[in-house]
Coordinates of C-alpha atoms in Angstrom, one line a residue:
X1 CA 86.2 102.6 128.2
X2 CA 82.6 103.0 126.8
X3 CA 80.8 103.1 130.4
X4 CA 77.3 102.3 128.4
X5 CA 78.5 99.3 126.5
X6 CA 80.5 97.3 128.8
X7 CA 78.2 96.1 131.3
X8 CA 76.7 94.9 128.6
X9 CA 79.2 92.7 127.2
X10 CA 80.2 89.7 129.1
X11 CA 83.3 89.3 127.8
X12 CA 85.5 91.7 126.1
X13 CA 89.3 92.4 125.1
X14 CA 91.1 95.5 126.4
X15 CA 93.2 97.0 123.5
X16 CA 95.9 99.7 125.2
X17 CA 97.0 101.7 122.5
X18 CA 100.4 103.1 121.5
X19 CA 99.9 104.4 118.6
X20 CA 100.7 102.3 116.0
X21 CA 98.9 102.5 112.6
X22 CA 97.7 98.6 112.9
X23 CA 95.6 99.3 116.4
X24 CA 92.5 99.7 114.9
X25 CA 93.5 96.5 112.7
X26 CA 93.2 94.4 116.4
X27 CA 90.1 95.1 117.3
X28 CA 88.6 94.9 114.1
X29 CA 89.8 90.8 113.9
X30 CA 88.6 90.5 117.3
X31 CA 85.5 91.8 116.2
X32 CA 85.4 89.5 113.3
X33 CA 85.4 86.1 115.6
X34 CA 82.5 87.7 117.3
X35 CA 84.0 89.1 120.4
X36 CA 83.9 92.2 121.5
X37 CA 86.8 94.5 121.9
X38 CA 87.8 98.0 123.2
X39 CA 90.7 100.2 122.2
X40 CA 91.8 102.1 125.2
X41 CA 94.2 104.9 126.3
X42 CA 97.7 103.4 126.9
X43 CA 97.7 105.1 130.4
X44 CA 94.6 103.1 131.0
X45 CA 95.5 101.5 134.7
X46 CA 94.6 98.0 136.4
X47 CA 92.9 100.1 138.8
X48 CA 90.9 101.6 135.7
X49 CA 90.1 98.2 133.9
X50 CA 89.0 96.8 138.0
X51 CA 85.7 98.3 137.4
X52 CA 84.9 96.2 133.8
X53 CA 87.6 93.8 133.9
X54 CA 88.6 92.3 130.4
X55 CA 89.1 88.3 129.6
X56 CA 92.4 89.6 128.4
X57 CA 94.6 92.9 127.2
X58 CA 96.2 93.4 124.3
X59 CA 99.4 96.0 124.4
X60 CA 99.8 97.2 120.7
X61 CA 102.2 98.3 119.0
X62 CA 103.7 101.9 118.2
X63 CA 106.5 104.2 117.1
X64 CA 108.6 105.0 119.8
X65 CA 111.2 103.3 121.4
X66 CA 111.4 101.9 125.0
X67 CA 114.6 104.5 125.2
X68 CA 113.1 107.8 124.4
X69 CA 112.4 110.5 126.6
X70 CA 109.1 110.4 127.6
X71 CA 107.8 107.1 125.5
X72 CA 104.5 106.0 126.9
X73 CA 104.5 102.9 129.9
X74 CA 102.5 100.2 131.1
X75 CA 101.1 100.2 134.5
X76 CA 102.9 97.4 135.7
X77 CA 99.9 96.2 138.0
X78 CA 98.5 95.1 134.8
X79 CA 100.8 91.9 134.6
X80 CA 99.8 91.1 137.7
X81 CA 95.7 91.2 137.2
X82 CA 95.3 87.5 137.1
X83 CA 94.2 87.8 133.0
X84 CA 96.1 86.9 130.2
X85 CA 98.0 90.0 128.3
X86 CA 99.7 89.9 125.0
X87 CA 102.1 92.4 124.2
X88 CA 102.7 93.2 120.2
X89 CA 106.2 94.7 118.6
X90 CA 106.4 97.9 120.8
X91 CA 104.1 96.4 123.4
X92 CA 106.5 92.8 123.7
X93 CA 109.5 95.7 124.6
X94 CA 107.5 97.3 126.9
X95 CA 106.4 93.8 128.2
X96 CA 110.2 92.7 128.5
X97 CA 111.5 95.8 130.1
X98 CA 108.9 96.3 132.7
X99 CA 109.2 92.7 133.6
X100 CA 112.9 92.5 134.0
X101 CA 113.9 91.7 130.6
X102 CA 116.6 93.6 128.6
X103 CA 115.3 95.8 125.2
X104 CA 118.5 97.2 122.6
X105 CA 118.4 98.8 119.6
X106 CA 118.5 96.8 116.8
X107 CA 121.6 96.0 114.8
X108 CA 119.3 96.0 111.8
X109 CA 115.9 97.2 111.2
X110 CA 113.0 94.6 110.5
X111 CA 111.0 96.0 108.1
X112 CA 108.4 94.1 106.1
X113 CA 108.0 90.2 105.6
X114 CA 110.6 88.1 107.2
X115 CA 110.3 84.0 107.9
X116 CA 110.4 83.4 111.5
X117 CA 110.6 80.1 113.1
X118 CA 107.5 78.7 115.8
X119 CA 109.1 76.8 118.9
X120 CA 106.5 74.5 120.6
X121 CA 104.7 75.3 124.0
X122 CA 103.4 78.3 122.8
X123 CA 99.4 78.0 122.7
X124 CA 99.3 81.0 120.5
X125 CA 100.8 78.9 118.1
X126 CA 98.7 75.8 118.0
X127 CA 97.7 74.9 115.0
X128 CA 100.3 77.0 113.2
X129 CA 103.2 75.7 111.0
X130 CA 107.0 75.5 112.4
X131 CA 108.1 77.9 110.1
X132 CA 105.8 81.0 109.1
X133 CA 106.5 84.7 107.1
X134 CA 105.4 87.6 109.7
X135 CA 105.2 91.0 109.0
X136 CA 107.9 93.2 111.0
X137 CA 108.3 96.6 111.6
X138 CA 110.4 97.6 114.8
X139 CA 114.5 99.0 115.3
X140 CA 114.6 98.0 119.0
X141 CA 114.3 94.3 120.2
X142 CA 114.5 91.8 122.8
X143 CA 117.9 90.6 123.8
X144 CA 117.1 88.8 126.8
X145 CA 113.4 87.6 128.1
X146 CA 112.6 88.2 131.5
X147 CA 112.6 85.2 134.3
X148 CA 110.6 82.2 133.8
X149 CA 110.1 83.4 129.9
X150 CA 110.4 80.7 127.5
X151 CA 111.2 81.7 123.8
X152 CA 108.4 81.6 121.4
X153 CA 109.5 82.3 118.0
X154 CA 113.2 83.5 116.4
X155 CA 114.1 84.9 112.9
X156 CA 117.1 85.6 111.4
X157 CA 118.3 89.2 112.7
X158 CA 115.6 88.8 115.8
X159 CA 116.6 86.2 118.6
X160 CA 113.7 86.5 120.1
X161 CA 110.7 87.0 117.8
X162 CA 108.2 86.1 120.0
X163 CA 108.5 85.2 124.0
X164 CA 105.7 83.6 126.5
X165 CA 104.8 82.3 130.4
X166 CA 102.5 80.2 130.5
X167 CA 102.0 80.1 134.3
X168 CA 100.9 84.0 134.6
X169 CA 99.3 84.0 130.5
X170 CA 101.6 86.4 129.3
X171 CA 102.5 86.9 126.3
X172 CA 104.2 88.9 123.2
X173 CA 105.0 88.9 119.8
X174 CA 107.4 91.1 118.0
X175 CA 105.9 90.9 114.9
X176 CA 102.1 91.9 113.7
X177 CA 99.6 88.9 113.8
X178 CA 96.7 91.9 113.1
X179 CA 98.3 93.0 109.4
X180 CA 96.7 90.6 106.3
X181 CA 101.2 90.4 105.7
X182 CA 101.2 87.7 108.1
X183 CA 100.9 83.9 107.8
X184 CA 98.0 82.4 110.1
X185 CA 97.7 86.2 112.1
X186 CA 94.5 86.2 112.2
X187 CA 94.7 82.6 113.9
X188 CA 96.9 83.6 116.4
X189 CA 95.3 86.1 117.4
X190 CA 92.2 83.3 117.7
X191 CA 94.1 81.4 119.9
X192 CA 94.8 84.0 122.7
X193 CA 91.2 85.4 122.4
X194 CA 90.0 81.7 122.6
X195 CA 91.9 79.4 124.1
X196 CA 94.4 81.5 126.2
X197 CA 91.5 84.3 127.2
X198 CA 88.3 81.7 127.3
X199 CA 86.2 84.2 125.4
X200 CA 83.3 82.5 123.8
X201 CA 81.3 84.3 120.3
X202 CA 79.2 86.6 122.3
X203 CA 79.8 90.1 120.0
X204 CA 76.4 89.8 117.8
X205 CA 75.4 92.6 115.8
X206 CA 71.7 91.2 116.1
X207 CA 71.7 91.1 119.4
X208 CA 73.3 95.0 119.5
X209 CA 70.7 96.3 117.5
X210 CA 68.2 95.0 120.2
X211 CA 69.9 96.3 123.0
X212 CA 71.0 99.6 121.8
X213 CA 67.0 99.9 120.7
X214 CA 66.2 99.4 124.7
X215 CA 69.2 101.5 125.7
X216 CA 67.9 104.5 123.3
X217 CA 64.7 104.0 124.5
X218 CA 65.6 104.5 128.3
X219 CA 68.2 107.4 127.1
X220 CA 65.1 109.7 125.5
X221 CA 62.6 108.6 127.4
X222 CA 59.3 110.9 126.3
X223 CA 61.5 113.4 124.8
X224 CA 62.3 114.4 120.8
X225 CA 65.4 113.5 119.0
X226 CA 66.8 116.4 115.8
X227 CA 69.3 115.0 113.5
X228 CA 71.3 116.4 110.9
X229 CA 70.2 113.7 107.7
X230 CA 73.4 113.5 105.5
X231 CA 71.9 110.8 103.2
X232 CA 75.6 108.7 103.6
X233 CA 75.5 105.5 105.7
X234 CA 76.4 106.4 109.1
X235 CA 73.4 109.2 109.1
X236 CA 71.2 107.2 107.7
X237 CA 71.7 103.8 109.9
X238 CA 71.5 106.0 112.9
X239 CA 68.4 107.5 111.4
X240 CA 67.0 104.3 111.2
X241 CA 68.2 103.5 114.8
X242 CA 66.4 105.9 116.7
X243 CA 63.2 105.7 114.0
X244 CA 62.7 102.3 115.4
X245 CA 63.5 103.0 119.2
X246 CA 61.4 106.7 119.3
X247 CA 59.1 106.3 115.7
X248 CA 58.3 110.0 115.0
X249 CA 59.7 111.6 118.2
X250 CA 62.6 111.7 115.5
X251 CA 62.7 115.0 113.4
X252 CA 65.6 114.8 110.6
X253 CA 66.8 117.8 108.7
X254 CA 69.0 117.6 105.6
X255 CA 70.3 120.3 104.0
X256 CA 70.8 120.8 100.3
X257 CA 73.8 122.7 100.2
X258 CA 74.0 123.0 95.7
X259 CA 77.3 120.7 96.6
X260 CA 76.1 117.5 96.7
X261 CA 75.9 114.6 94.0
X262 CA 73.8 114.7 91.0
X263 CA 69.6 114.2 92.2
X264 CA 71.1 113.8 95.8
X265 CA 67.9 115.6 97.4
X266 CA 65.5 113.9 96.0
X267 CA 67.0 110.9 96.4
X268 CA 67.4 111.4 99.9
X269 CA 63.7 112.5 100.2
X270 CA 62.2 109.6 98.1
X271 CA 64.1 107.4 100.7
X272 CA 63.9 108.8 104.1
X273 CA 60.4 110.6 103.9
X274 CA 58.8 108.5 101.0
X275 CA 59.8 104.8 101.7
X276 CA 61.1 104.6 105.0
X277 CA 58.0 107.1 106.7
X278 CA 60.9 109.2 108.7
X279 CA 59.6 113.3 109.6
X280 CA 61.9 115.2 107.3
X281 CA 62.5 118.7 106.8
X282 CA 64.9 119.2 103.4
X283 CA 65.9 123.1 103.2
X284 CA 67.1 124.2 100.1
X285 CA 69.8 126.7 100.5
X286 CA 71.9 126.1 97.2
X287 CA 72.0 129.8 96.7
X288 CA 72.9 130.3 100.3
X289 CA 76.0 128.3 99.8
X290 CA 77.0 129.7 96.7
X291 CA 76.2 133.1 97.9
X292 CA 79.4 132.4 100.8
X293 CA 81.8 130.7 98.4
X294 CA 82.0 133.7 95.9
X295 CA 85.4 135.1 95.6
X296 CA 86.6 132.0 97.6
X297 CA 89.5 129.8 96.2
X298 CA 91.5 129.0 99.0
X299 CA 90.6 125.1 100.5
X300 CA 90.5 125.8 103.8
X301 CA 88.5 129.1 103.5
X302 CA 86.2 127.1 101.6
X303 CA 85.8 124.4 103.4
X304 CA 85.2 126.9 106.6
X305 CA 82.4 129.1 104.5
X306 CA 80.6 125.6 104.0
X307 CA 80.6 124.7 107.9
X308 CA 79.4 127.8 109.4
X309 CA 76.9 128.2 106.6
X310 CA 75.8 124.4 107.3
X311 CA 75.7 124.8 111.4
X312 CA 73.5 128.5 110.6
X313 CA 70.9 126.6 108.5
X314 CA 71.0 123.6 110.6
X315 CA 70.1 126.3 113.6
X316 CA 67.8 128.0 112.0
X317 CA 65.7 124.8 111.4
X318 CA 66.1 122.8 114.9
X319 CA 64.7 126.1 116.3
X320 CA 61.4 125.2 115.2
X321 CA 61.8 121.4 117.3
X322 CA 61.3 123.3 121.0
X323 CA 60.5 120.3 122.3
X324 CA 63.9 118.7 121.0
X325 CA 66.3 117.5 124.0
X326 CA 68.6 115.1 121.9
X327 CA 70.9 115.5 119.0
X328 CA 71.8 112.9 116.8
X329 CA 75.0 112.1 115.5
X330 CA 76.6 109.6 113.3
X331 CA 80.3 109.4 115.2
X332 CA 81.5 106.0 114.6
X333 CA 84.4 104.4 116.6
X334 CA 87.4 105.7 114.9
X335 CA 86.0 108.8 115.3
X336 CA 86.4 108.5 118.5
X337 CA 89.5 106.9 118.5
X338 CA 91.0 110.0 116.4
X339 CA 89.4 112.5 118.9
X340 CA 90.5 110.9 122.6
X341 CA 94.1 109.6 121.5
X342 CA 97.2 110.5 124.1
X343 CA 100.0 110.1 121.9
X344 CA 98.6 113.3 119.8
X345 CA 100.5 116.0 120.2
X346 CA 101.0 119.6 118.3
X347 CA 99.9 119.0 114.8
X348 CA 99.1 120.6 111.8
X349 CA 95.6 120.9 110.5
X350 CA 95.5 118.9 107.3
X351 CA 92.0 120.2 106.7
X352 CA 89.1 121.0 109.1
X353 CA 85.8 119.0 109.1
X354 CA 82.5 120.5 109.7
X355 CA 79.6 118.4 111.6
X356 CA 76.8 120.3 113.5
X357 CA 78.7 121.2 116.3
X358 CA 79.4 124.5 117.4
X359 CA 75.5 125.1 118.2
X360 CA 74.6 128.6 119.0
X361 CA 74.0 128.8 122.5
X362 CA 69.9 128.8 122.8
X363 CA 70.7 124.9 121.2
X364 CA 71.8 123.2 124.2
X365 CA 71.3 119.4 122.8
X366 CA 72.1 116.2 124.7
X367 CA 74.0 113.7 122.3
X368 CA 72.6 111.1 121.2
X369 CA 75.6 108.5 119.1
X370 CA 74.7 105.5 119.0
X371 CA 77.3 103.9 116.6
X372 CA 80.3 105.7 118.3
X373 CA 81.5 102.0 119.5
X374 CA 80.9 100.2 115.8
X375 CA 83.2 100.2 113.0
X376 CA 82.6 101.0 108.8
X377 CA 81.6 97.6 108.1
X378 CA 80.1 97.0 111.3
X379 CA 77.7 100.3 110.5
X380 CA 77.2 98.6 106.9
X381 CA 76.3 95.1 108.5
X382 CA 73.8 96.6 111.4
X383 CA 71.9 98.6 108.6
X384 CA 71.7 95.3 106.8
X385 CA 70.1 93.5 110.2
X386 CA 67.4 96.2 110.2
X387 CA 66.6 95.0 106.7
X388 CA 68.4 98.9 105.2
X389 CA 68.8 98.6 101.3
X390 CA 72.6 97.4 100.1
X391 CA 72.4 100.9 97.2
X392 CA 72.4 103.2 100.3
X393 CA 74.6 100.7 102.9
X394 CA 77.3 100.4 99.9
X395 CA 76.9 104.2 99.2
X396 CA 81.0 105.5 99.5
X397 CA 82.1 108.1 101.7
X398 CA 81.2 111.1 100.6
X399 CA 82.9 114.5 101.8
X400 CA 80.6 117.3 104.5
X401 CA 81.6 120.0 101.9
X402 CA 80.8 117.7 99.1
X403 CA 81.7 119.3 95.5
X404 CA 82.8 122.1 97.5
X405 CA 86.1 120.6 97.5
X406 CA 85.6 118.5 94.3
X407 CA 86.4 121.7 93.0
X408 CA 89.5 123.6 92.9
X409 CA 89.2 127.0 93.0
X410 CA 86.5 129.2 93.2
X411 CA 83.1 127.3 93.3
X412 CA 79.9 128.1 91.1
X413 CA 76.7 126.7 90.3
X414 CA 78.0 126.2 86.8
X415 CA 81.1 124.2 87.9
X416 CA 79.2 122.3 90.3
X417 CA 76.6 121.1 87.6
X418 CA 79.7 120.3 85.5
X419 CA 81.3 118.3 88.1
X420 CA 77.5 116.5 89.0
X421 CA 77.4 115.4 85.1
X422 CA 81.6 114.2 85.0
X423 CA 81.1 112.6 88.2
X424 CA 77.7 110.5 87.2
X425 CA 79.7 108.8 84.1
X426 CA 82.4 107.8 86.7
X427 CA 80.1 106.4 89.2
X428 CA 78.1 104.4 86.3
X429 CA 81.5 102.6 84.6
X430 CA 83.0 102.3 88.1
X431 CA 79.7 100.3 89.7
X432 CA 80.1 97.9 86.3
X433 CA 83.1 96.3 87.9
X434 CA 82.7 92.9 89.8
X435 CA 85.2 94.2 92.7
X436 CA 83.6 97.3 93.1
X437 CA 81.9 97.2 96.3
X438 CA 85.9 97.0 97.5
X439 CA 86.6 100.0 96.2
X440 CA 86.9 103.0 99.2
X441 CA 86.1 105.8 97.0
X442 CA 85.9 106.8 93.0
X443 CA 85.2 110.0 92.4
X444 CA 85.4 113.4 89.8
X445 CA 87.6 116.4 90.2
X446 CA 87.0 119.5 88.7
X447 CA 90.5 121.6 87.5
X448 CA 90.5 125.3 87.8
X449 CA 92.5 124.2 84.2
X450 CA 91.6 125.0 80.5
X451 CA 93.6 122.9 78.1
X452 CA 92.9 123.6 73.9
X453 CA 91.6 120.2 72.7
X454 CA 89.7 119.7 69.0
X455 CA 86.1 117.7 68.8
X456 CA 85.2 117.4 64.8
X457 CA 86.7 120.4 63.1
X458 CA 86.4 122.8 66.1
X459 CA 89.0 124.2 68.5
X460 CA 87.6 123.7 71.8
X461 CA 89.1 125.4 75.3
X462 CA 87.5 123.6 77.8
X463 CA 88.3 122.3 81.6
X464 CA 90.3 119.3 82.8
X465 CA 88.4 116.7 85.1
X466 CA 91.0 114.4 87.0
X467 CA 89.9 110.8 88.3
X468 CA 90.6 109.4 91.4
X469 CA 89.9 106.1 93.3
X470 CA 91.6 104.5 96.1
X471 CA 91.6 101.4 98.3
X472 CA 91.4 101.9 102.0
X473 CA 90.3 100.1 105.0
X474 CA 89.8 103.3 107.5
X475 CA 90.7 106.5 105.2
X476 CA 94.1 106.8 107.4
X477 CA 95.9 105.3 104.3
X478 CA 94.6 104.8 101.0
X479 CA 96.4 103.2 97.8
X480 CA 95.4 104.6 94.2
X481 CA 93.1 101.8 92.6
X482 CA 94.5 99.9 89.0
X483 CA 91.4 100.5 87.2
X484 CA 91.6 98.5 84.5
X485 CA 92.6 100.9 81.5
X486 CA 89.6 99.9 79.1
X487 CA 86.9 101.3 82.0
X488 CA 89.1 104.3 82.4
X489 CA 88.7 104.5 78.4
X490 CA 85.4 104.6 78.5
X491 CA 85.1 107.0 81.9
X492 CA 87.2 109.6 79.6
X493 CA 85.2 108.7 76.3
X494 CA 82.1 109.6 78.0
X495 CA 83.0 112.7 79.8
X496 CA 84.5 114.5 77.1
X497 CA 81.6 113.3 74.4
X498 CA 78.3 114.0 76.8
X499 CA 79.8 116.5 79.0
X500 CA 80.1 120.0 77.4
X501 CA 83.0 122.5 78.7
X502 CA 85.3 119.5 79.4
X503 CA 87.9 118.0 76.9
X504 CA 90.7 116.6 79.0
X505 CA 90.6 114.0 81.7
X506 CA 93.4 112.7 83.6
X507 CA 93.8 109.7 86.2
X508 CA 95.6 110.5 90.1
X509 CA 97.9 107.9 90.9
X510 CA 98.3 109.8 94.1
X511 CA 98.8 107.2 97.6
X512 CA 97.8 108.7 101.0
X513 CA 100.2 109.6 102.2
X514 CA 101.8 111.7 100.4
X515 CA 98.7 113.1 98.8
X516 CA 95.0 112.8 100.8
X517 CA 91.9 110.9 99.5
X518 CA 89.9 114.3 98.6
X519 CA 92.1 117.2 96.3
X520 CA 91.1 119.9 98.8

């Protein structure tokens, strides 16, 4: 629990999370009905919660099974807190079996849309048609409901879809209310946060910008704040953030690696220094950067050169803020989600990520992350509150090794000025759409291909740029986007005609997963 926010809030919803790929998806439609919720370790006990207690917890769902070895439990205490709980797919089975209920495997899987039928009594259901499609996803189910249960819902290959008692406000569902798949989800999911729980609209982002200005105030005190300006949103709102709580206390570094979008820097400067009266310091180490990659081709290699090289420069310049206590960082909740979660085990690295941690030792920063409870489109609307411009709020995400790993294979200042000029024709057809600000990312890729291609009479043997955009709500999974072909037509018309050394382009219909957002 976020020991700085809660005291805060007079009313939240306790999420317990195991592991499920919709958790997030919970708190963000809490959120959305202006309440404030919480995702929190599934080992989370009543004890724990005793000291902030919640209007209500939520028990989410997740991949394992009641059965396995090991599967993460409830604290049964919890059920017995006096507040109502609602249990969802795993989190009804853990409900049921904890409670005296009996959980078997399923005789068939529930995968995907399925009707399900409402009984009455239920007041998650109030308001909601008799008969409603729900999204499922579970093996295991309920057999038989614990004592003094009522059933709630039933579908064809599920007796018990849904279960309830009123008298101790617990309930469970076995399907997803949180997932857009589901009829009147978000409504159910209404009626335990409202009329079950008794939470009123209290979550206001207006309000949160006031009090996280006073609660950065009292954090910093007299001191000095140094933060690593990215130019992309979450930087740049938390930039904003601590300008208005300190003024110019603040001192904001970026660093113009040679790997970032076309006029990026001075962008960046125009903004921050120009219009917006922030202290910034912009080093320009392009050669510095391209000095590391030489000789490099290997992603992760890469992508490691770019990091230290960005921590070294970053050093070198907060050295000259002695008076610097605080460092600023842009971590935003599922962050922080990602970084604390218990079901994690031994994984692979996909691909490392670089911030400015790993400060040398004579760097010994407080931080200073004030967004670390907010998500995406939270950031986007609290940089709207403070009046921030929607070109940099709408700004997509944009990778810490930028071009870096835009481009495969050894990286150059050549290829990254080739890339800057393919990807500015992209971003220009791509903003003409009327959908675009739903778009998660549209972006160039540089091949480490030659192809033979002819323009006029000439044989040309030129490089290969690749397209990609996807659709996304938090980057975890990501759908390729149908461009409509006549944009694409134009996206490859104007590359190959106004960008000299490429003569091929090609479209990724790549999802995540298999494939990730970035190539590299």
């Amino acid at each position: 629990m976020n020991d700085q926010t809660l005291p805060a809030q007079k009313q939240w919803i306790a999420i317990l999370d195991y592991g499920s790929q919709y958790t997030q998806l919970i708190a963000r439609r809490i959120r959305e009905r202006e309440v404030y919720s919480e995702i929190i370790r599934c080992d989370t006990t009543a004890a724990d919660l005793a000291a902030h207690p919640p209007a209500g917890v939520i028990l989410s769902g997740g991949p394992n099974s009641v059965f396995e070895e090991g599967a993460p439990t409830v604290d049964p205490a919890i059920f017995e807190m006096g507040v109502p709980v609602l249990g969802i797919c795993y989190g009804m089975q853990l409900m049921s079996q904890t409670l005296g209920g009996k959980v078997v495997p399923g005789a068939e899987r529930e995968y995907g849309k399925m009707p399900i039928e409402v009984m009455p009594g239920n007041p998650l259901f109030d308001g909601i048609p008799s008969t409603i499609t729900a999204w499922m996803s579970h093996g295991d189910r309920v057999e038989a409901i614990p004592a003094n249960f009522e059933r709630g819902a039933v579908s064809a290959t599920c007796p018990f879809a849904a279960m309830f008692d009123n008298a101790k406000r617990l309930y469970a569902l076995q399907f997803h209310p949180e997932v857009v798949h589901t009829q009147y989800g978000t409504d159910i999911l209404a009626n335990f946060v409202f009329k079950v729980c008794g939470c009123t609209r209290s979550w206001k982002l207006t309000t949160w910008v006031e009090d996280t200005v006073a609660r950065l105030r009292e954090q910093i005190g007299e001191d000095e704040v140094v933060l690593g300006l990215s130019g992309g949103v979450d930087s740049s709102v938390v930039a904003v953030l601590l300008n208005k709580a300190i003024g110019r206390r603040l001192h904001c570094i970026f660093v113009d690696n040679g790997l970032l979008r076309y006029r990026e820097a001075e962008q960046v400067e125009e903004m921050f220094k120009k219009n917006l009266g922030l202290d910034l310091t912009v080093v320009h180490a392009e050669q510095r950067f391209y000095d590391a990659l030489k000789g490099l081709d290997e992603p992760e290699a890469k992508r490691k050169a770019i990091g230290k090289n960005f921590i070294d420069v970053f050093a070198e310049e907060a050295r000259r803020f002695r008076h610097c206590r605080y460092l600023g960082q842009g971590t935003i909740y599922p962050d922080v989600i990602e970084s604390r979660s218990p079901r994690k085990g031994p994984s692979q690295t996909i691909k490392s990520h670089h911030n400015v941690g790993g400060l040398p030792d004579d760097l010994k920063f407080e931080l200073v992350e004030p967004l670390r409870e907010l998500f995406k489109d939270e950031v986007r609307a609290v940089g709207r509150v403070m009046g921030m411009a929607d070109e940099l709020l709408d700004r997509q995400p944009f990778p810490g090794p930028g071009l870096g790993v835009r481009i495969l294979g050894e990286v150059t200042r050549e290829k990254v000025e080739l890339l800057q000029q393919a990807d500015v024709r992209v971003q220009e057809e791509i903003r003409k759409l009327p959908d675009y600000k739903t778009i998660w990312q549209t972006f160039a890729v540089l091949l480490p291909c030659r192809s033979v291609g002819v323009m006029g009479d000439q044989r040309t043997y030129e490089y290969t740029c690749a397209i990609r955009s996807v659709n996304s709500i938090d980057a975890m999974t990501a759908d390729w986007t149908r461009i409509p072909y006549d944009v694409l037509a134009r996206m490859s018309n104007r590359i190959i005609n106004e960008v000299r050394g490429i003569n091929r382009v090609v479209y990724d219909i790549s999802s995540k997963p298999p494939a990730t957002i970035e190539w590299e």
